[in-house]
Coordinates of C-alpha atoms in Angstrom, one line a residue:
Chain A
X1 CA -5.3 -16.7 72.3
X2 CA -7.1 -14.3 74.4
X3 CA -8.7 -12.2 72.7
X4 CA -12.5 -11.9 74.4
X5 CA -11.6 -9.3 76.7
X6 CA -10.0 -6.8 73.6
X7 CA -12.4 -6.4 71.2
X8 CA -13.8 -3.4 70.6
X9 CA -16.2 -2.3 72.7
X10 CA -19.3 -2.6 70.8
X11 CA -18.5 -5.9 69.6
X12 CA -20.7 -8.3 71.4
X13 CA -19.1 -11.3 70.1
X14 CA -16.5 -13.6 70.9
X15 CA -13.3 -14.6 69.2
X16 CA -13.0 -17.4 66.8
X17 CA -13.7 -20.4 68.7
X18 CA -10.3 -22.6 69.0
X19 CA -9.6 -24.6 65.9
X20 CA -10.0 -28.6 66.4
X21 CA -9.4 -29.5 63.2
X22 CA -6.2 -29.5 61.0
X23 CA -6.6 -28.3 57.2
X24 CA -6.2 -30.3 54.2
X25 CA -3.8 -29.8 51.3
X26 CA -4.9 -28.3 48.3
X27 CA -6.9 -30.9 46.7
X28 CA -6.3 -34.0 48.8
X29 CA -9.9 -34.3 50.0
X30 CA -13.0 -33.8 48.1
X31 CA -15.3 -33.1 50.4
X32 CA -18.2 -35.4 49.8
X33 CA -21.0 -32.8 50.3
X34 CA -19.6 -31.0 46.7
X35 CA -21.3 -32.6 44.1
X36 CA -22.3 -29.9 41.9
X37 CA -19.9 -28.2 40.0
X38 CA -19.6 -24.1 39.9
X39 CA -22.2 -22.8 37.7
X40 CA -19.6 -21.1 35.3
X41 CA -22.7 -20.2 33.1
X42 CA -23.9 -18.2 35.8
X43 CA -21.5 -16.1 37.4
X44 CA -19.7 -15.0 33.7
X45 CA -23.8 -13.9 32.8
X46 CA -23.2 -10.2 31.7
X47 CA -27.0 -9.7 33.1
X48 CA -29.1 -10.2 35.9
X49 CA -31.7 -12.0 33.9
X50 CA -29.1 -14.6 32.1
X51 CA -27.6 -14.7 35.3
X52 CA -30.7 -15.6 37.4
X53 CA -31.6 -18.1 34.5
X54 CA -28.8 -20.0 34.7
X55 CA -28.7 -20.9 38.6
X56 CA -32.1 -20.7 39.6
X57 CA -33.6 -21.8 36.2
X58 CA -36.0 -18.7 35.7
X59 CA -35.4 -15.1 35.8
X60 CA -39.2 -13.8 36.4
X61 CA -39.4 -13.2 39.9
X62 CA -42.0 -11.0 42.1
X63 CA -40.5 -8.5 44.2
X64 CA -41.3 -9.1 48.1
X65 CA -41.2 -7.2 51.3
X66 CA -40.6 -10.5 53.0
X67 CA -36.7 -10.3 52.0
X68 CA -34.6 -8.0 53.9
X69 CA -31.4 -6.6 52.6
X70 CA -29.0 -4.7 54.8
X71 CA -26.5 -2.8 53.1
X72 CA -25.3 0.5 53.4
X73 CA -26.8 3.4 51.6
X74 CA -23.5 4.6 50.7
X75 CA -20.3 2.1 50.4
X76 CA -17.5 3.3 52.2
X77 CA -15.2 1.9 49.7
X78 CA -16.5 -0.7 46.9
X79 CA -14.0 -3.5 47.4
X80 CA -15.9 -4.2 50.8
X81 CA -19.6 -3.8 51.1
X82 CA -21.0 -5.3 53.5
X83 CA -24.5 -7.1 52.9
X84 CA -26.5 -9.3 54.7
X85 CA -30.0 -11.2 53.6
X86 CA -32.5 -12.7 55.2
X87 CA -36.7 -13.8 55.2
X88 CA -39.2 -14.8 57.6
X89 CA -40.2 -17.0 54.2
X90 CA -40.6 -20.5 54.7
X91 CA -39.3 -23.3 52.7
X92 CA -36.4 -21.2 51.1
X93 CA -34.1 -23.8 48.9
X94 CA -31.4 -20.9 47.4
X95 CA -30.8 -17.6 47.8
X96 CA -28.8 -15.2 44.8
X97 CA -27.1 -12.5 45.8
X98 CA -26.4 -10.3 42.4
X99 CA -24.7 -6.6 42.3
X100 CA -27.2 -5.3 39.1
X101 CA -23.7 -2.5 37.9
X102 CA -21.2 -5.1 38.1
X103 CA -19.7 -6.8 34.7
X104 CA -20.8 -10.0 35.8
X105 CA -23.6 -9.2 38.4
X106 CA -23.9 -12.9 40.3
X107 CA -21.8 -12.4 43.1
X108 CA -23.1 -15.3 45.2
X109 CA -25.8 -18.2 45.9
X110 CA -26.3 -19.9 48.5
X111 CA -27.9 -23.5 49.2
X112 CA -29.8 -24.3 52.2
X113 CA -29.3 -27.3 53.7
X114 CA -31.3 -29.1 56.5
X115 CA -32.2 -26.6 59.7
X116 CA -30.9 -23.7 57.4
X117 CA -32.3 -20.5 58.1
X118 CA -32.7 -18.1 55.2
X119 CA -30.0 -15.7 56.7
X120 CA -26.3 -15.3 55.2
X121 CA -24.4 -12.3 55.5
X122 CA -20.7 -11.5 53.6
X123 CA -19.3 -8.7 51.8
X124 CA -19.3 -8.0 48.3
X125 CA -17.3 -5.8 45.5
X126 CA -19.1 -3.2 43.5
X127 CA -17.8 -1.0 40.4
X128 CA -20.1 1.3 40.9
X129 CA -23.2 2.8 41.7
X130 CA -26.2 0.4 41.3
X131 CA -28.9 -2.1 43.7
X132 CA -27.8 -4.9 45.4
X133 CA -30.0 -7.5 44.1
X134 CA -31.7 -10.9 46.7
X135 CA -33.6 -13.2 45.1
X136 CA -35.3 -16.1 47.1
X137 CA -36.4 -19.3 46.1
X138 CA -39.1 -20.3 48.0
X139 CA -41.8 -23.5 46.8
X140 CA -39.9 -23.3 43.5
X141 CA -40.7 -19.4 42.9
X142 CA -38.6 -16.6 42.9
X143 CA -39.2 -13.8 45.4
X144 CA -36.9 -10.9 45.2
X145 CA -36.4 -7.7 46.6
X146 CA -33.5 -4.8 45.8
X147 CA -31.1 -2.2 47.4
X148 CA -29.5 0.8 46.1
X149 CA -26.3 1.3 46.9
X150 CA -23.9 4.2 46.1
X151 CA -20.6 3.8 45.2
X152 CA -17.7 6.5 45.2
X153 CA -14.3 5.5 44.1
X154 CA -12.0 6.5 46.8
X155 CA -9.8 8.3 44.7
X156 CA -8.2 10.1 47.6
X157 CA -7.2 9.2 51.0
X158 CA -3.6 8.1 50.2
Chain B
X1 CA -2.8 -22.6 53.4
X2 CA -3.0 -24.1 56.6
X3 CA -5.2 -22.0 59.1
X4 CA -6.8 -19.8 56.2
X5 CA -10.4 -20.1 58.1
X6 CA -11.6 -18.7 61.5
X7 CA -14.6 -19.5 62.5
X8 CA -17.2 -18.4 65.5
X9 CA -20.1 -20.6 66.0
X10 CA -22.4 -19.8 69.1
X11 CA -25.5 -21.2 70.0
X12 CA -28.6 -18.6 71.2
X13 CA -31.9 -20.4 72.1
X14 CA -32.2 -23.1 69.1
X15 CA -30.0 -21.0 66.4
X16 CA -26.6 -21.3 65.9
X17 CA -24.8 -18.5 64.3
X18 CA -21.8 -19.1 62.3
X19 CA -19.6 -16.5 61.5
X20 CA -16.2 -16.9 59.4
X21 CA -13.4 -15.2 57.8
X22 CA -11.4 -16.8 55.1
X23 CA -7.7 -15.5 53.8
X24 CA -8.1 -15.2 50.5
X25 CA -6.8 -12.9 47.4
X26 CA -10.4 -13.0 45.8
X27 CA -8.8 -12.1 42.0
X28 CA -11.0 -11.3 39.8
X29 CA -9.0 -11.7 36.9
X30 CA -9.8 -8.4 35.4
X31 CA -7.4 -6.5 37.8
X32 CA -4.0 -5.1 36.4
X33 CA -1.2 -5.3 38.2
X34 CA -0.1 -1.9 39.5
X35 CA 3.7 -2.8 38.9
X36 CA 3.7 -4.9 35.7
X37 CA 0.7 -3.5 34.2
X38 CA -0.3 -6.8 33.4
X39 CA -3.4 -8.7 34.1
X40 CA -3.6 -10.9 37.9
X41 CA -5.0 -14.7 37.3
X42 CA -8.5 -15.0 38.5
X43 CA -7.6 -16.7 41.9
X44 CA -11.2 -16.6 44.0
X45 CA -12.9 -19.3 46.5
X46 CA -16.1 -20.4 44.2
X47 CA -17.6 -23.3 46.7
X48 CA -18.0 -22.9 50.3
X49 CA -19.4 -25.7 52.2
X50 CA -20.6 -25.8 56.1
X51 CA -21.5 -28.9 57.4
X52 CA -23.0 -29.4 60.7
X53 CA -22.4 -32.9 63.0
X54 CA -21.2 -34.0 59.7
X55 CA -24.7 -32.8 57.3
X56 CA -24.7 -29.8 54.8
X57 CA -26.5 -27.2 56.2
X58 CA -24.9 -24.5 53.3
X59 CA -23.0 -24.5 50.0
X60 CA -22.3 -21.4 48.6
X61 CA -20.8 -20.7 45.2
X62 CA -18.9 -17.1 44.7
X63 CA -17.7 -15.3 41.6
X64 CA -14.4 -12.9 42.0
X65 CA -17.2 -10.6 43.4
X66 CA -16.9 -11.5 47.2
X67 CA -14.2 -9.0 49.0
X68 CA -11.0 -10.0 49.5
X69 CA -10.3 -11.9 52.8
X70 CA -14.1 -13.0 52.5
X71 CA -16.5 -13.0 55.3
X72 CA -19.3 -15.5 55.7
X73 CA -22.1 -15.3 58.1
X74 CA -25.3 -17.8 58.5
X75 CA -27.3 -19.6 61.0
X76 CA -29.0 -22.7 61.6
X77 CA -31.0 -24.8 64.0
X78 CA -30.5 -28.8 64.9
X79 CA -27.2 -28.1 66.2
X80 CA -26.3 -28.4 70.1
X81 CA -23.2 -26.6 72.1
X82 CA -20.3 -28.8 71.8
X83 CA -21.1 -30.3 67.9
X84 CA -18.4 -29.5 65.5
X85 CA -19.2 -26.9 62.3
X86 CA -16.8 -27.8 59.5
X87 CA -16.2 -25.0 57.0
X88 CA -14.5 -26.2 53.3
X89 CA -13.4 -24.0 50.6
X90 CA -12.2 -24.8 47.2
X91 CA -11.0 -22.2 44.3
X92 CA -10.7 -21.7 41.1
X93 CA -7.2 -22.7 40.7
X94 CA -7.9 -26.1 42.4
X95 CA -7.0 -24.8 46.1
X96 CA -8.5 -25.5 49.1
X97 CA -8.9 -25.6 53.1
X98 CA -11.3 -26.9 55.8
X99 CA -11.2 -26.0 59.6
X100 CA -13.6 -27.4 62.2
X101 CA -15.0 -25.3 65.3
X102 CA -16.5 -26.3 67.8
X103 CA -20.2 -24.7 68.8
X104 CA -19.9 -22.6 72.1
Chain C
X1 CA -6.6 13.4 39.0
X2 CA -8.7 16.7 37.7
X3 CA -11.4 15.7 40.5
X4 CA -9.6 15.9 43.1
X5 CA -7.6 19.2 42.4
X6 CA -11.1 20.9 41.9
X7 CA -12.3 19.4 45.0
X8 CA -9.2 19.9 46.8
X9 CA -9.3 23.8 45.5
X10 CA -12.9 23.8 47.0
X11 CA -11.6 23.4 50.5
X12 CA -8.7 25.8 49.7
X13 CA -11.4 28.4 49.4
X14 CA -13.6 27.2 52.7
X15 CA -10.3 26.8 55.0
X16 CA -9.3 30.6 54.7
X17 CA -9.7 30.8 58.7
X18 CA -6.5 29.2 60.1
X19 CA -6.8 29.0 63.5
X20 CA -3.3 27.8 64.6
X21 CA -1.2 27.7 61.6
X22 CA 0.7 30.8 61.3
X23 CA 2.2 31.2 64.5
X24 CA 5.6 29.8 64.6
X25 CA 5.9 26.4 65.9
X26 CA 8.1 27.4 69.0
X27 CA 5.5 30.5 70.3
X28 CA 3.5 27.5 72.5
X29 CA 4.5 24.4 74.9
X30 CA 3.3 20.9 74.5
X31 CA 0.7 21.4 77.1
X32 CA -1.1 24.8 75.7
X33 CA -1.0 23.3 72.1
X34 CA -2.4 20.2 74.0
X35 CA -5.0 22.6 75.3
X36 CA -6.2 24.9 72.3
X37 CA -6.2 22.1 69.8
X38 CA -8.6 20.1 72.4
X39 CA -10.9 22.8 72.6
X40 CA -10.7 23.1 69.0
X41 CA -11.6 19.6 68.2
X42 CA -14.5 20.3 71.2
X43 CA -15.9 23.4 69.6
X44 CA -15.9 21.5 66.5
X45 CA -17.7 18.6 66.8
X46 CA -19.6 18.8 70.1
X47 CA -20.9 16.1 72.7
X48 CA -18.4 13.6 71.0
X49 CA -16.5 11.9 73.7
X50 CA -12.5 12.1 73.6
X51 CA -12.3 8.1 73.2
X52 CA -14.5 8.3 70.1
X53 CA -11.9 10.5 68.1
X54 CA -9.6 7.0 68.1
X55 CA -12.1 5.7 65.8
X56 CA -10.7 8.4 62.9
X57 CA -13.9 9.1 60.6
X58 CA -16.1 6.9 62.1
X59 CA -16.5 9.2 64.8
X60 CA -18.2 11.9 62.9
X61 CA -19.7 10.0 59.9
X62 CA -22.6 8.1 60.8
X63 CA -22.9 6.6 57.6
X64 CA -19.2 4.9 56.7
X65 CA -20.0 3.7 60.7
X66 CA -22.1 1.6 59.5
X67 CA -20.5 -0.4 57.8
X68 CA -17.1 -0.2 59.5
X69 CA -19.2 -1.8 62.2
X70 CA -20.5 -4.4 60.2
X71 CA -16.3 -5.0 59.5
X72 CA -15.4 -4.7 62.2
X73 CA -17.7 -7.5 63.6
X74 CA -15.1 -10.2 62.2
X75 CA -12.6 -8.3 61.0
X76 CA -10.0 -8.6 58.3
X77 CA -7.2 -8.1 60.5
X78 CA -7.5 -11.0 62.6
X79 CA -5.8 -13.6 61.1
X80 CA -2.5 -11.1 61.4
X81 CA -2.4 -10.9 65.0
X82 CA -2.4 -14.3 65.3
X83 CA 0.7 -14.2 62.3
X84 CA 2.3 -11.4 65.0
X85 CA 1.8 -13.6 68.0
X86 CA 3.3 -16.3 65.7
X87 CA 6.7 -13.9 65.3
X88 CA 6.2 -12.8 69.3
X89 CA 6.5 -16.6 70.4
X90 CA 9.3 -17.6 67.6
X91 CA 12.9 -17.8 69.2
X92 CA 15.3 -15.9 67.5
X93 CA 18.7 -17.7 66.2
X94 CA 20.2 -16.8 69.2
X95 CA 17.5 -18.3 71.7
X96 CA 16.1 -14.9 72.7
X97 CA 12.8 -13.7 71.3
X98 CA 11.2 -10.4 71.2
X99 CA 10.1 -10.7 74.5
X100 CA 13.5 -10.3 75.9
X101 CA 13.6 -6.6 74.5
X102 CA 10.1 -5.3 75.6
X103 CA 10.1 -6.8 79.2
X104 CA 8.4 -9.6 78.6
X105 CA 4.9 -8.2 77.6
X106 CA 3.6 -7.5 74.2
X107 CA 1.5 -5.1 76.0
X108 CA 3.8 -2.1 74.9
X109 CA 1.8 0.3 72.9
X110 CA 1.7 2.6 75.6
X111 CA 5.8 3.0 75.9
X112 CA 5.8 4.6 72.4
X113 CA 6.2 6.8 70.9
X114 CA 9.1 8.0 73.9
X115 CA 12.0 10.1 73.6
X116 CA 15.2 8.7 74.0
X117 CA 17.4 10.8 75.8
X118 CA 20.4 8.9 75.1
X119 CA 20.0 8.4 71.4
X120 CA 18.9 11.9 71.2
X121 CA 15.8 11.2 69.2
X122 CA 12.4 9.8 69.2
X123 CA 11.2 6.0 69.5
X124 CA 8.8 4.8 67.9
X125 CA 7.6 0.8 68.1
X126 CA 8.4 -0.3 64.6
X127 CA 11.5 1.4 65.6
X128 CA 12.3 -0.5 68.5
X129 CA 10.9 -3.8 67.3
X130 CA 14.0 -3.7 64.2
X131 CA 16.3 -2.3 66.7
X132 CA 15.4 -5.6 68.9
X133 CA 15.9 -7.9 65.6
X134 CA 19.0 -6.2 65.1
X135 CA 20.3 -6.5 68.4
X136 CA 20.3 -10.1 67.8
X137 CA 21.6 -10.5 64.5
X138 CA 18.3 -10.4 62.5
X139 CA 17.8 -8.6 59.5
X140 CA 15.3 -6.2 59.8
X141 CA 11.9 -5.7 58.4
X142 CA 10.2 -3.0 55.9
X143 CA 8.7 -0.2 57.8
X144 CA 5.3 0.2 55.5
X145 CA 3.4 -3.4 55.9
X146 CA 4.2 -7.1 56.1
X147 CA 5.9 -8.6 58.7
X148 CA 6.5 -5.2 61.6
X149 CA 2.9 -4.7 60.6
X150 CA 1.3 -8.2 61.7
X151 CA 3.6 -7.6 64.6
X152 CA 2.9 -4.3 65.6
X153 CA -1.2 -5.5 65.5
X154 CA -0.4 -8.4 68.1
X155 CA 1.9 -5.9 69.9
X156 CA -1.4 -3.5 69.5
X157 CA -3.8 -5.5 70.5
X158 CA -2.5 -6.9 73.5
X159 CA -2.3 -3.3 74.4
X160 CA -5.7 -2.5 73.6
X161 CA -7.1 0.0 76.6
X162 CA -4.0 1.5 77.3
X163 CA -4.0 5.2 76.9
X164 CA -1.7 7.3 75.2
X165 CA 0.4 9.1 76.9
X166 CA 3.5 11.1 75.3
X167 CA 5.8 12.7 77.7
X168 CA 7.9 15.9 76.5
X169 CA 10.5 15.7 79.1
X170 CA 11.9 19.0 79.6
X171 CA 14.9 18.6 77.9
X172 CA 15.5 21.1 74.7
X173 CA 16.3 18.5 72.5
X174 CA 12.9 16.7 72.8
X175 CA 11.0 19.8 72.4
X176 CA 13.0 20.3 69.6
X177 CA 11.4 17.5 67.4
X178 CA 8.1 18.2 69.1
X179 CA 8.6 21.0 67.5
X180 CA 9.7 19.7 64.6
X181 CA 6.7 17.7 64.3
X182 CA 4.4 20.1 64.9
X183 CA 5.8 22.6 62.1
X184 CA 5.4 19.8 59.7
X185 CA 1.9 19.0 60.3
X186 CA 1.4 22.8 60.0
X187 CA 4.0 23.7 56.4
X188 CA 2.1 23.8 53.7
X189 CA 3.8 21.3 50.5
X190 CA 3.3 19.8 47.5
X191 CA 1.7 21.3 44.3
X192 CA -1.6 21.6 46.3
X193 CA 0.0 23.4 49.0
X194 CA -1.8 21.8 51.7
X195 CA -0.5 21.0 55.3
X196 CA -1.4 18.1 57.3
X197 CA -3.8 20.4 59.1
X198 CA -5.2 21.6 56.2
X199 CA -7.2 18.6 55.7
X200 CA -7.1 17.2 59.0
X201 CA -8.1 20.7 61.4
X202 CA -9.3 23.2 59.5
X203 CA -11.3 20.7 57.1
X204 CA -12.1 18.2 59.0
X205 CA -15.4 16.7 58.7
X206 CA -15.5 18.2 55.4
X207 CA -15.3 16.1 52.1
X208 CA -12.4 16.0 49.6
X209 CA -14.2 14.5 46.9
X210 CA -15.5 10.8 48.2
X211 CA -13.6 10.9 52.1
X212 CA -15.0 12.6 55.0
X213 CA -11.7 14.2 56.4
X214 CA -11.0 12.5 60.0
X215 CA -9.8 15.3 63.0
X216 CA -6.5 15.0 63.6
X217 CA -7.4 14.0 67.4
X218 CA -7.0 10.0 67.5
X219 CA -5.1 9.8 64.4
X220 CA -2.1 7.9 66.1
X221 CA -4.3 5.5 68.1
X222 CA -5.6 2.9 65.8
X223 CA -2.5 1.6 64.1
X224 CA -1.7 -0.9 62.0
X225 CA -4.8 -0.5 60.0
X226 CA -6.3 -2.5 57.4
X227 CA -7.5 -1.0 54.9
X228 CA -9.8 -2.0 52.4
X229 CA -7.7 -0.3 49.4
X230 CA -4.7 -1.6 50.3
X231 CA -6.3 -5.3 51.1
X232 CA -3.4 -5.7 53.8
X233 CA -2.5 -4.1 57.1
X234 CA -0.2 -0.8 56.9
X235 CA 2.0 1.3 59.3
X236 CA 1.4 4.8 60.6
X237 CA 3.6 6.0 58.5
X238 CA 3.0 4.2 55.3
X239 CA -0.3 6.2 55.9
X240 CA 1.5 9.7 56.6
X241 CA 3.9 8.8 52.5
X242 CA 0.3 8.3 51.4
X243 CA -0.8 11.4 52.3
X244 CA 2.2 13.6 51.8
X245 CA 1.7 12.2 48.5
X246 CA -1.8 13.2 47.5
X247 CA -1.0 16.4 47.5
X248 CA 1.5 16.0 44.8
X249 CA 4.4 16.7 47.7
X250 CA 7.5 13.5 48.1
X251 CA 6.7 11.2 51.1
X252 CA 9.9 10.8 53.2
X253 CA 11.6 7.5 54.2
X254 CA 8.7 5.4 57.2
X255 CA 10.8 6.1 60.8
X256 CA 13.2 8.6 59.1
X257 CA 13.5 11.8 61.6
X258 CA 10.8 13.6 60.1
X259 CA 8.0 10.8 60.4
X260 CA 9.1 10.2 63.9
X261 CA 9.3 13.5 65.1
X262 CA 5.3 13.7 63.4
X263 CA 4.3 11.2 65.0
X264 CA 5.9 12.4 68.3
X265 CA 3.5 15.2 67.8
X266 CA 0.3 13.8 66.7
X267 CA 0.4 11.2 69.4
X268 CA 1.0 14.1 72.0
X269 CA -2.2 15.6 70.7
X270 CA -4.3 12.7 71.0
X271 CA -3.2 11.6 75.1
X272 CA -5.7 10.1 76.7
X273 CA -7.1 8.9 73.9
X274 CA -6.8 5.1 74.2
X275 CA -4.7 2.8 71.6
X276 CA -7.2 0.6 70.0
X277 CA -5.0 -0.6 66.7
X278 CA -5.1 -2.8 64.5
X279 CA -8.0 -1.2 63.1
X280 CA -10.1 -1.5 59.7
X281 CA -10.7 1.6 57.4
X282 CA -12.1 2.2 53.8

């Protein structure tokens, strides 16, 4: 559809591209790049070190200016916080993306591929008040650099 | 859950950026129904891949943490205008969806 | 709960200068209510351009902009106007489509919210789409979310540019639920014994406990929104029962009389300002 001209105006980018490809059904394909299977161990970690320990295999980790983590100071609303990271660090394998308040703090890693560039963005959930957490593996060590981010339940507003 | 991904890939210089949107209920599991009062099934996307001309260039594994409807953005180089970005999701509950987009 | 009654006391205290709300709502016309409450909004937050009100808080509040942006980049509500372009383009049992009631564009925003002389009464969208549905023997849909709402965002967006415009033909009977409308959004209810523009004049740009209060300029531009609490798109006024009911007050039915003939008169305020629905909010 056309929707390039009716964004809002400081939106510089375009529409989704058109679709070429038609979806699979539930389960019908495995796509062959999955091979590992989700770190349960991981994401049900009540803390950021038994968390960090169980996908990246260590939970020492030097904090680095190198990492940059974009988030807003104070979260509009804590079911959508938006967070980007991203390094000028070379040879970056993984990056964890943790939320320290949250009952299970891993909220996300990613795995970079061939031509990858260490820069992901999404949005997250928060319970409350707390940093937002990026840690970087890089040569095999952990780099990792943190974000506070308030969080006010928006009790009001109907 | 046909047409649950939309995805924007552009090309600047060398880099392609890939942005996409999922439709997703992203349950946690730990959230009470407001009705019932009883607890919603964990229902969340835990593996995303991208692939690239047919590579991985991402995976990403998620807990019930991302937002609902969950946005993914990331960029990568080796790609050219034209090439097709595939984007896969699976779930928890054994779900799952792919769309391909083309690099503009 | 306890919070927000101390919070919402706080404001009691701060809003003790009511600048329009004890005259009676028949004292002005359209046009010098149009006037004063412009100059209000002016006086009030200065060097803000009239188009920026349409983006509700994010107008005023640096900070939530911030990430609305960041939202709004890809956002949530995208996949629904394609769902609402879907229901556009599907023929109805009887071979027509909605296109045969709104002259052939989706491009409609701007028509609404009109007064009907004929009917007697106010028009809203979401009216006339379910009017069109039942005109041709479909049921039709809930006023609050779902289906009208994915509609209404394709509707919306196709309009998106268009500026409002609401007419108050001279005819008593349409100034009649302007005025209607505008006595509402000025009548204090509920156990907190707040009004519309209690919150959304007097305090705006103020904080009830975690929300930055949004003017009431703009406030029928944007719609359907998606907002992050409700994790799905809603209608104008799902948003007005929402707030009738935060202030311990009962909501009335979406598109009864009294909802219409509000948003008759917030829309009126906001002319010129242009529709830019479906929106994301917190």
């Amino acid at each position: 559809m056309t929707m390039n001209t009716k964004r809002r105006v400081f939106l510089k980018g375009s529409m989704a591209a058109g679709s070429v490809g038609v979806a699979i059904g539930a389960g019908l394909l495995a796509p062959q790049a999955v091979i590992a299977a989700w770190n349960e161990k991981a994401f049900q970690a009540k803390s950021v070190d038994d968390a960090l320990t169980a996908t990246m295999g260590a939970a020492a980790n030097t904090a680095s200016d190198a990492i940059k983590i974009k988030a807003p100071d104070i979260a509009e609303n804590g079911a959508v916080v938006p967070v980007s990271v991203s390094t000028d660090m070379s040879g970056v394998e993984s990056i964890a993306l943790l939320a320290e308040g949250n009952n299970t703090p891993l909220v996300a890693t990613f795995m970079l591929g061939a031509g990858a560039i260490p820069d992901v963005s999404t949005r997250i959930k928060m319970g409350k008040t707390s940093d937002v957490i990026a840690v970087v593996k890089a040569g095999g060590k952990l780099h990792s650099a943190r974000k506070s981010v308030k969080v006010t339940i928006g009790g009001c507003g109907g | 859950m046909a047409n649950s991904i939309k995805i924007r890939a552009k090309i600047k210089g060398d880099t392609t950026e890939v942005k996409c949107l999922m439709t997703h209920p992203m349950e946690t599991g730990l959230r009470k129904d407001s009705k019932t009062g009883k607890l919603v099934p964990a229902h969340f996307i835990n593996e995303v891949i991208a692939e690239a001309g047919g590579k991985p260039v991402m995976t990403a594994e998620w807990s019930g943490g991302i937002s609902k409807n969950p946005y993914l953005s990331f960029s990568f180089t080796g790609a050219a205008k034209g090439d097709e970005v595939k984007i896969t999701w699976k779930d928890n509950q054994g779900g799952s969806d792919s769309e391909t987009a083309k690099i503009s | 709960m306890k919070m927000t009654q101390l919070a919402l006391t706080a404001i009691c205290a701060i809003s003790a200068t009511v600048v329009m709300a004890d005259k009676k709502a028949t004292d002005t016309s359209p046009a010098e209510d149009l006037k004063v409450y412009r100059d209000y909004f002016n006086k009030r937050f200065p060097g803000i351009p009239l188009n920026e009100f349409g983006n509700g808080v994010y107008a005023i509040d640096k900070v939530s902009r911030d990430s609305w942006e960041a939202i709004e980049e890809f956002p949530p509500y995208e996949p629904m106007i394609e769902a609402g372009e879907a229901m556009w383009n599907k023929p109805f049992a009887n071979g027509k489509s909605f296109a045969s009631c709104f002259g052939n564009s989706p491009a409609q925003r701007k028509n609404y919210p009109h007064w009907d002389a004929k009917r007697k009464m106010v028009v809203t969208m979401e009216l006339a789409i379910n009017d069109c549905l039942e005109a041709n023997g479909e049921k039709p849909l809930g006023y609050n979310k779902g289906k009208i709402a994915d509609l209404a965002a394709y509707m919306a967006y196709q309009s998106r540019g268009q500026k409002i415009d609401v007419q108050i033909p001279n005819d008593p009977d349409a100034l009649a639920a302007y005025n209607d409308g505008k006595a509402f959004y000025f009548a204090r209810r509920g156990q907190l014994n707040f009004s519309c523009a209690s919150c959304h004049m007097e305090s705006a740009g103020m904080h009830v406990r975690t929300d930055t209060l949004s003017p009431a300029l703009g406030h029928a531009s944007g719609w359907p929104v998606y907002r992050s609490k409700w994790g799905e798109l809603g209608t104008l006024h799902r948003r007005f029962g929402g707030c009738n009911e935060q202030v311990r007050a009962k909501k009335f039915k979406p598109q009864g009389k009294e909802y219409r003939n509000l948003e008759y008169f917030l829309a009126h305020m906001s002319n010129g300002i242009e529709y830019n629905g479906p929106s994301s909010r917190k």
